[in-house]
CSV table of C-alpha atoms in Angstrom, one decimal:
chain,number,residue,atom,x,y,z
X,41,UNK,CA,87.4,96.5,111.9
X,42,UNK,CA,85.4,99.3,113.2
X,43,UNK,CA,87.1,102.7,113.6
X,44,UNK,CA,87.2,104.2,116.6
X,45,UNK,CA,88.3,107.5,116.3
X,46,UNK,CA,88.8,108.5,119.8
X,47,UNK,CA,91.5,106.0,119.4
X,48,UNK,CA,93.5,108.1,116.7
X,49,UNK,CA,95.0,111.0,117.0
X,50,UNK,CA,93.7,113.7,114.3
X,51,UNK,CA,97.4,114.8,113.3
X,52,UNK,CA,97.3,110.6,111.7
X,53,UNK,CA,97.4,110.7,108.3
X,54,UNK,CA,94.7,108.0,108.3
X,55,UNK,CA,91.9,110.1,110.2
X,56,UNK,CA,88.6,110.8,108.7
X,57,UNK,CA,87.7,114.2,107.3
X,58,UNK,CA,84.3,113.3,107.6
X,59,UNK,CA,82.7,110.5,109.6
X,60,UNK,CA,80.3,108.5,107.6
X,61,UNK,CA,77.6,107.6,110.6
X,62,UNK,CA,74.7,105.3,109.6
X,63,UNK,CA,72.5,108.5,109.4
X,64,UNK,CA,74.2,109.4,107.0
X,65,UNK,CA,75.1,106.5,104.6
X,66,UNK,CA,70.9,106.2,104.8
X,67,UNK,CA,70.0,109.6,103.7
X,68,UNK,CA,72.1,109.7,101.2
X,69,UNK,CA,71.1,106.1,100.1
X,70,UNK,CA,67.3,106.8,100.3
X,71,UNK,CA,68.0,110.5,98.5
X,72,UNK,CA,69.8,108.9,95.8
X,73,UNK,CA,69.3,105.1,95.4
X,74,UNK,CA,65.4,104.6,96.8
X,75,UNK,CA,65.3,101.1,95.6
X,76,UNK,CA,67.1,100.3,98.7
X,77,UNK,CA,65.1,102.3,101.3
X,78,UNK,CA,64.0,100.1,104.1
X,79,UNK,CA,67.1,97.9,104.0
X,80,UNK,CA,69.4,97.2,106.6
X,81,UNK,CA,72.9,98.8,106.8
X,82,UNK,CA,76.2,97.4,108.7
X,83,UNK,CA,79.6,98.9,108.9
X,84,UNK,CA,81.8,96.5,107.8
X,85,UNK,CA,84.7,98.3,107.7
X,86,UNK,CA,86.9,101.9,108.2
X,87,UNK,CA,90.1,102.1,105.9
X,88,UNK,CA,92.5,104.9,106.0
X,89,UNK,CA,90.4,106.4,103.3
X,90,UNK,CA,86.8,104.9,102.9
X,91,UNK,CA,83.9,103.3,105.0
X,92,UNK,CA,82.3,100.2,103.8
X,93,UNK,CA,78.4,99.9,104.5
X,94,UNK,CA,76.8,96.5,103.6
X,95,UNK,CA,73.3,97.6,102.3
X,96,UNK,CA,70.7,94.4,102.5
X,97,UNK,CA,72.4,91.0,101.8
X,98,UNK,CA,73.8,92.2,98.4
X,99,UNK,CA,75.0,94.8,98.4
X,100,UNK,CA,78.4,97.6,99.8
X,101,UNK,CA,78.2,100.9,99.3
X,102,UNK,CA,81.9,102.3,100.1
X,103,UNK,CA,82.0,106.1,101.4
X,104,UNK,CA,84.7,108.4,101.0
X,105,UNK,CA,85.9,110.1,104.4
X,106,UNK,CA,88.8,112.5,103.4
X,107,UNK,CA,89.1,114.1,100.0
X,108,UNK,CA,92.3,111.7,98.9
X,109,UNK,CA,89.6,108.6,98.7
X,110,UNK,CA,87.6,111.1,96.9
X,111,UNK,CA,90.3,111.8,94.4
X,112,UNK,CA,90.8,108.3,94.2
X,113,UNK,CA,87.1,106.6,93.2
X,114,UNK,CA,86.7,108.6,90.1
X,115,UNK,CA,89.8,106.7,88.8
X,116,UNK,CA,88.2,103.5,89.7
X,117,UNK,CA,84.9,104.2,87.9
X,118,UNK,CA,86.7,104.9,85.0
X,119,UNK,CA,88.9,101.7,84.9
X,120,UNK,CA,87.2,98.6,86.9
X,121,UNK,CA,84.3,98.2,84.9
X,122,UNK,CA,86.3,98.4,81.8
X,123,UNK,CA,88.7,95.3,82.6
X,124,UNK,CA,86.5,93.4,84.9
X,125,UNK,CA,85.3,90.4,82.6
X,126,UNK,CA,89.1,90.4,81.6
X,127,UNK,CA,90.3,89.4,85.0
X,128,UNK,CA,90.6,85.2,86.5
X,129,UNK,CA,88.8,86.7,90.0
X,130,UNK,CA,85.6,88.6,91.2
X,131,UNK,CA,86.4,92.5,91.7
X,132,UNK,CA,85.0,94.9,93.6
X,133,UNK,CA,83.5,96.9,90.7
X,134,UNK,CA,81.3,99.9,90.9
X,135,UNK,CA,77.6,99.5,89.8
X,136,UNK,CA,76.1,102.2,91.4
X,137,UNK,CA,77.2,106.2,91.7
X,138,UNK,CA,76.3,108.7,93.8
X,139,UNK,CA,76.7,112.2,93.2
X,140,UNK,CA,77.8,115.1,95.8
X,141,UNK,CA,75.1,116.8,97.9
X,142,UNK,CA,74.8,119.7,100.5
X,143,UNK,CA,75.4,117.4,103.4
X,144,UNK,CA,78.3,115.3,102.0
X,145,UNK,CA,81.0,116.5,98.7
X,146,UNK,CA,82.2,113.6,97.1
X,147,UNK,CA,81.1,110.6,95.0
X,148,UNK,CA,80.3,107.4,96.2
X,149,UNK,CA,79.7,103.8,94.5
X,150,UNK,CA,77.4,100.4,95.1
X,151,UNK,CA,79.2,97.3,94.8
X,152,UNK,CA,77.6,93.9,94.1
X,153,UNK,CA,78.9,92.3,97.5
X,154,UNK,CA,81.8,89.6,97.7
X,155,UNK,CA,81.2,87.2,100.2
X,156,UNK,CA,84.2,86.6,102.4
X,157,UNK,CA,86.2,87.5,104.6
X,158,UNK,CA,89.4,89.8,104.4
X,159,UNK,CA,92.6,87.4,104.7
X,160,UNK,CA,93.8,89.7,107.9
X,161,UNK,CA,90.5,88.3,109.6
X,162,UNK,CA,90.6,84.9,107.8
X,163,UNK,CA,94.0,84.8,109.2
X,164,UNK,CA,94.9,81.0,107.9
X,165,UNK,CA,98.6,79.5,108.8
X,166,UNK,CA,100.8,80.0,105.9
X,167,UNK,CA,100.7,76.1,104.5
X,168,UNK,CA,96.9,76.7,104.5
X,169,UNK,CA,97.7,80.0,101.8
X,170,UNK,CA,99.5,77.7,98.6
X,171,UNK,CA,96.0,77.5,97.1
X,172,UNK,CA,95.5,81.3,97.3
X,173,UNK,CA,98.8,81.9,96.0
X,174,UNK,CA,98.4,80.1,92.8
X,175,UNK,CA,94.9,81.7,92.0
X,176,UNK,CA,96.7,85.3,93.6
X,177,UNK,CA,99.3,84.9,90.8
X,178,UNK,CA,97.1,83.8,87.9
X,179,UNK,CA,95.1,87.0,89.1
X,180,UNK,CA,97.8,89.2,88.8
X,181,UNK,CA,99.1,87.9,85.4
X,182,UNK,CA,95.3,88.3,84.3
X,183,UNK,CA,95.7,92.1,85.4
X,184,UNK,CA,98.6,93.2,84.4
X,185,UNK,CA,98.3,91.7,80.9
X,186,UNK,CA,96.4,95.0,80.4
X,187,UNK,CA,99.1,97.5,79.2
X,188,UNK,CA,99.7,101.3,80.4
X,189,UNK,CA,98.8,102.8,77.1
X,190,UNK,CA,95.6,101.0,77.5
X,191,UNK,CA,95.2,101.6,81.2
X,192,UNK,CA,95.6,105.5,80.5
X,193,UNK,CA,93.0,105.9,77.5
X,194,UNK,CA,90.6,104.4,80.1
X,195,UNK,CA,91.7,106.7,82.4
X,196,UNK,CA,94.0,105.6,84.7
X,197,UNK,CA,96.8,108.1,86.3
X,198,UNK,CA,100.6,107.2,86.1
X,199,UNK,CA,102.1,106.7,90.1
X,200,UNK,CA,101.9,110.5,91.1
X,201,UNK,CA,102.8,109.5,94.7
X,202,UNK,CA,105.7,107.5,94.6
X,203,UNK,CA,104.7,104.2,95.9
X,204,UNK,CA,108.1,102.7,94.1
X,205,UNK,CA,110.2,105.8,95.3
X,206,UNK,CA,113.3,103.5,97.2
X,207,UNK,CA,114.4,106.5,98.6
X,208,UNK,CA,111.1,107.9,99.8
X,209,UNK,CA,109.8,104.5,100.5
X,210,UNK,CA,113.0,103.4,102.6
X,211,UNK,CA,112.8,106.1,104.4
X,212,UNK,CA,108.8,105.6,105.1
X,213,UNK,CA,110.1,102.4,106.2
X,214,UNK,CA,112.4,103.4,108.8
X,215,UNK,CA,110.0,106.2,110.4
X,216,UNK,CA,107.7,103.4,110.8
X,217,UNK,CA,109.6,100.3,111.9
X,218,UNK,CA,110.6,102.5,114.7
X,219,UNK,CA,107.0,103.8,116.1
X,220,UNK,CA,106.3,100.2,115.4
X,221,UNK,CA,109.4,99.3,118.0
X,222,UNK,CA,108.2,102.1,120.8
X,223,UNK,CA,104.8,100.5,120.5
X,224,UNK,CA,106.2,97.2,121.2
X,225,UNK,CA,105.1,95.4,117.9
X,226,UNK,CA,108.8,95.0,117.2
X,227,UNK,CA,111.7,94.3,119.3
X,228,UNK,CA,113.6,96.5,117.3
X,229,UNK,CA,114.0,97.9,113.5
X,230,UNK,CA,117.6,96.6,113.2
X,231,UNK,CA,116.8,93.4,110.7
X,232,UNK,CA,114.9,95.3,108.8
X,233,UNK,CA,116.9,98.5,108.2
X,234,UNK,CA,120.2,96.1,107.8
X,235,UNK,CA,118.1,94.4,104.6
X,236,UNK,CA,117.1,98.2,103.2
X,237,UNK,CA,120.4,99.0,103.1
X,238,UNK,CA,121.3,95.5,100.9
X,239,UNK,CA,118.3,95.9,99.1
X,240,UNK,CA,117.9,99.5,98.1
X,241,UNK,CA,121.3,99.5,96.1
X,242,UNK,CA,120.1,96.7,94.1
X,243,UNK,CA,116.7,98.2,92.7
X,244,UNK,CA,115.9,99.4,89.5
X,245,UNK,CA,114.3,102.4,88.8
X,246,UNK,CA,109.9,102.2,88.1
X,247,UNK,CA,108.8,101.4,84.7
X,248,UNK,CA,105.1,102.2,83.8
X,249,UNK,CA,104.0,99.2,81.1
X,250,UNK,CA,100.6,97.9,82.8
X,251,UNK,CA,97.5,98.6,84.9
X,252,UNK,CA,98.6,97.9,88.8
X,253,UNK,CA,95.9,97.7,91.5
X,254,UNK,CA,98.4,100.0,93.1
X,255,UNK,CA,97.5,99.0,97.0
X,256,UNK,CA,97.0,94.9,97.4
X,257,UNK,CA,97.4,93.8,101.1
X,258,UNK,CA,95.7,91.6,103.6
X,259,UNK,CA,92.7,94.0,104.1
X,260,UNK,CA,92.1,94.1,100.4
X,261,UNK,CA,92.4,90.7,99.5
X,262,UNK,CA,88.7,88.5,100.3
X,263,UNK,CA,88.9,84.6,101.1
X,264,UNK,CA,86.1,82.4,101.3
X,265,UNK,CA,84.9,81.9,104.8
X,266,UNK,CA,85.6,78.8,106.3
X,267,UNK,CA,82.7,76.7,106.4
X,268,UNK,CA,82.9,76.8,102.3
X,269,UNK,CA,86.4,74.7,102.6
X,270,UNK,CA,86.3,71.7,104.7
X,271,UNK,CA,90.2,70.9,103.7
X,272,UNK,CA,91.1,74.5,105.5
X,273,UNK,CA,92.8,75.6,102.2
X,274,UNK,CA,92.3,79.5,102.0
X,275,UNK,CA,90.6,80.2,98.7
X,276,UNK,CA,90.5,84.3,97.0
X,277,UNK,CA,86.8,85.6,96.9
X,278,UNK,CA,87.6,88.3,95.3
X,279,UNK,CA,89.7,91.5,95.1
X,280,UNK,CA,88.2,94.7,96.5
X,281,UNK,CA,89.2,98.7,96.7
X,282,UNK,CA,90.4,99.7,93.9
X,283,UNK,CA,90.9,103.3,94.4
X,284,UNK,CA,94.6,102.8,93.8
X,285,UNK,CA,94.4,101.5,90.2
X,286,UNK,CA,96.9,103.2,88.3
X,287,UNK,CA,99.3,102.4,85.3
X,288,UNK,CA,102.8,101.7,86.6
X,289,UNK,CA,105.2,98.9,87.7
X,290,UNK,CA,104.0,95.5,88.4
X,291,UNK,CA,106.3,95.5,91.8
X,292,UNK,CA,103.4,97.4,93.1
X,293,UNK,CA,101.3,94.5,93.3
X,294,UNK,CA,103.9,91.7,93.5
X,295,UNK,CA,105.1,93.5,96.6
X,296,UNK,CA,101.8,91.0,98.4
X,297,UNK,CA,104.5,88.1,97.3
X,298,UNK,CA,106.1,89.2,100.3
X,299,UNK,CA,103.5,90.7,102.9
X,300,UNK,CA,101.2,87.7,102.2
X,301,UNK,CA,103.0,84.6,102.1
X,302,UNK,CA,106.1,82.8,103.3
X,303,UNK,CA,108.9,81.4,100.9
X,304,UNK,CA,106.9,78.7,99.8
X,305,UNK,CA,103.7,80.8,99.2
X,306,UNK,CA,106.0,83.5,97.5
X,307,UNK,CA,107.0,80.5,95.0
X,308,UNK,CA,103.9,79.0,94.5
X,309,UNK,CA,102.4,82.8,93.4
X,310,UNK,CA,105.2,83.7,91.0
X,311,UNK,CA,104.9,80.4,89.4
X,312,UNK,CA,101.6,81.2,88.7
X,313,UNK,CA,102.4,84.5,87.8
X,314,UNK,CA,104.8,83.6,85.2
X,315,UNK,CA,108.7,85.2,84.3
X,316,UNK,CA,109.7,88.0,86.6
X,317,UNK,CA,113.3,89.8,86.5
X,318,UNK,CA,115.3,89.8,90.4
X,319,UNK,CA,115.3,93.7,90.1
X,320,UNK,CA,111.4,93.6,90.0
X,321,UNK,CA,111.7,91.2,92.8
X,322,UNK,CA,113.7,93.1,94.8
X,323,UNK,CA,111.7,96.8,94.0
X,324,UNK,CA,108.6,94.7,95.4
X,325,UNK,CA,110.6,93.7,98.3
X,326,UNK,CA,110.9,97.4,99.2
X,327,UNK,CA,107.7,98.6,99.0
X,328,UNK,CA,106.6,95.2,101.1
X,329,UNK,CA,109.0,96.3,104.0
X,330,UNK,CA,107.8,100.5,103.6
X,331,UNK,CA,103.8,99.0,103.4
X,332,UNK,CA,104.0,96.6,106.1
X,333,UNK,CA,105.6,98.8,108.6
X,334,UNK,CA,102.6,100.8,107.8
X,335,UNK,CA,100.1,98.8,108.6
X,336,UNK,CA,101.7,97.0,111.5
X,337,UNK,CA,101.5,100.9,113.4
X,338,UNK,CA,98.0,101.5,111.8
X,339,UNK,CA,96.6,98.2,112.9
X,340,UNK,CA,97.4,99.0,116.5
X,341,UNK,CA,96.8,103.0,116.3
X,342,UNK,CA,93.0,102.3,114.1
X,343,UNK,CA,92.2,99.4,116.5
X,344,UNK,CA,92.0,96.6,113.6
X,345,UNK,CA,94.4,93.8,115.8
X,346,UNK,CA,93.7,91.7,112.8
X,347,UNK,CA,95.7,93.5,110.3
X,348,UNK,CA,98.8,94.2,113.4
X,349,UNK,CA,98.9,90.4,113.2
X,350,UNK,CA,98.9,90.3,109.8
X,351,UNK,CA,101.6,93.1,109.1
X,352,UNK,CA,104.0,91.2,111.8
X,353,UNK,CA,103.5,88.1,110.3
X,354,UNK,CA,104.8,89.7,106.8
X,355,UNK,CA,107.6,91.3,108.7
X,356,UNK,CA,109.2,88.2,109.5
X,357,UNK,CA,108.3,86.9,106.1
X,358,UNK,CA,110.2,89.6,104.6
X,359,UNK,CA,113.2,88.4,106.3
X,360,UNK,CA,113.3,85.0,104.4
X,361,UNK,CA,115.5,84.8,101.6
C-alpha cells in the first residue's frame, strides 16, 4: 500500500501536495501529542488524499497530503464521534486533533486502531464474503437511519461534488474504462459503456434524506485477519475514512453492493439492509461502474496491485444482472 510517488505522475489528481515522511508525522506527534514520544511509527497506507501512520500498537494517526483531505477531516470531527455508539460496527473515529503548524497547514486526527486488514488485501473469494455482506448491510441500515436534517445540524455538508451526477459520473466512467483498456486492465470498455447507456436512462435524480459515508470501497472497508476465522468466512472489523461523510442519497454507499460482492453477496447485503426501490438500485449501480473504473487505473498508476485486483473483480461483478 505504500505510495511511491516517482510512480505517479504529478498532473494525477491523486498526487500528494505534501509528502508526509516519518520525520515529519514524528515532529508533529512529539510537538503536539508527547504522550506518544518514543513510540514506533509505520506507514500503513497512502490514499488519494491522506497517509495513515500506525503510532505504537494502538493507535493511527491519518495525515492530510493535499488541501481536499484537509477540507474533508473537519467534517468528519464534527460528525463521527456524534453517531459512533449509534452504529452495529467499529468506526474509525477521531480521538485525537492536531492543530496546523509552520511546517505543516492542516489538521490532523488520532484514531484508536482497528485491527484488520483492508478487504482489497484480505482479498477472500466471493462465497467467503456472505458473512460480510449481512453484517455490511446491517451496518448501513444502522447508518443511514440517521436522517439529513440531523446529519447537517452536526455538521455534515450536502454532496457538493456530484458523486450521484449520472451525467458527470458516466462520463467519469468512460474516461476511465478506457485508460484502464490502454493499460491492459481491460480488454476493452465496450460491456461496460453498452450497460451505462441502459442504465443511465433508468436513474432517478439524488435525494438528500440521511447521513452517507459518501466513499465505501475495498480500501475502506477492514476484515478481520485470517487467523481470527478458522472457517475462512470474511468478517468486517470496522469501517475507516470517513472524510466523505456527508448527508445525501443512500446509493452512495449501496453502490459497495456492487464493487464488493457478486449476485449472491449483493442479495445477502440488501436483505440485511432492508427495502430499497430499483431506481436506488440502479443510481448505485452507476456510481459502482464511475468508482470502480477509478480505482482499477489508480491501483495500477499508485502501485497498490491489491486494490487493481479488487476493482476488476467488481468490474465483472457489475456485469451480473
Amino acid at each position: 500500500n505504500y505510495w511511491l510517488q516517482d510512480r505517479v505522475s504529478m498532473n494525477s489528481p491523486w498526487a500528494a501536495e505534501i509528502e508526509i515522511s516519518e520525520q515529519l508525522a514524528r515532529q508533529l506527534l512529539d510537538e503536539q501529542f508527547p504522550e506518544f514520544s518514543g513510540c514506533s511509527l509505520r506507514l500503513l497506507g497512502e490514499g488519494w488524499d491522506n497517509a495513515a501512520w500506525q503510532v505504537g500498537d494502538d493507535w493511527v494517526f491519518r495525515f492530510p497530503r493535499r488541501q481536499l483531505g484537509a477540507d474533508l477531516i473537519d467534517t468528519e470531527f464534527a460528525v463521527v464521534p456524534a453517531i459512533v455508539d449509534r452504529l452495529t460496527a467499529p468506526v474509525a473515529c477521531p480521538r485525537r486533533v492536531g492543530k496546523p503548524t509552520a511546517e505543516y497547514p492542516w489538521p490532523f486526527a488520532g484514531y484508536p486502531l482497528i485491527s484488520g486488514v483492508e478487504l482489497c488485501e484480505a482479498a477472500p473469494a466471493a462465497d467467503r464474503r456472505l458473512k460480510l455482506a449481512e453484517e455490511l448491510g446491517s451496518f448501513l441500515r444502522s447508518l443511514h437511519s440517521v436522517s439529513a436534517d440531523e446529519a447537517m445540524k452536526l455538521g455534515a455538508p450536502r454532496d457538493t461534488i456530484g458523486r450521484l451526477d449520472v451525467e458527470r459520473r458516466s462520463r467519469q466512467a468512460g474516461e476511465y474504462l478506457a485508460r484502464a483498456t490502454d493499460l491492459g486492465i481491460i480488454d476493452s470498455p465496450a460491456r461496460w459503456e453498452r450497460l451505462l447507456d441502459h442504465l443511465v436512462p433508468l436513474c432517478k435524480p439524488p435525494v438528500t434524506d440521511c447521513l452517507v459515508h459518501g466513499d465505501l470501497y475495498s480500501r475502506h472497508v477492514i476484515v478481520e485477519s485470517r487467523d481470527k476465522n478458522s472457517d475462512g468466512e470474511a468478517r468486517l472489523a470496522g469501517i475507516i475514512d470517513w472524510g466523505d461523510v456527508h448527508a445525501g442519497d443512500p446509493s452512495a454507499d449501496l453502490a459497495c453492493a456492487w464493487s464488493l460482492f457478486d449476485a449472491a453477496g449483493r442479495e445477502r447485503m440488501l436483505g440485511y439492509y432492508g427495502e430499497v426501490t430499483d431506481e436506488t438500485l440502479t443510481l448505485a449501480r452507476v456510481r459502482a461502474i464511475s468508482h470502480s473504473s477509478v480505482c482499477a487505473v489508480y491501483g495500477r498508476e499508485g502501485n497498490v496491485p491489491a486494490l487493481e485486483q479488487a476493482s476488476k473483480d467488481a468490474l465483472q461483478w457489475l456485469l451480473e444482472d
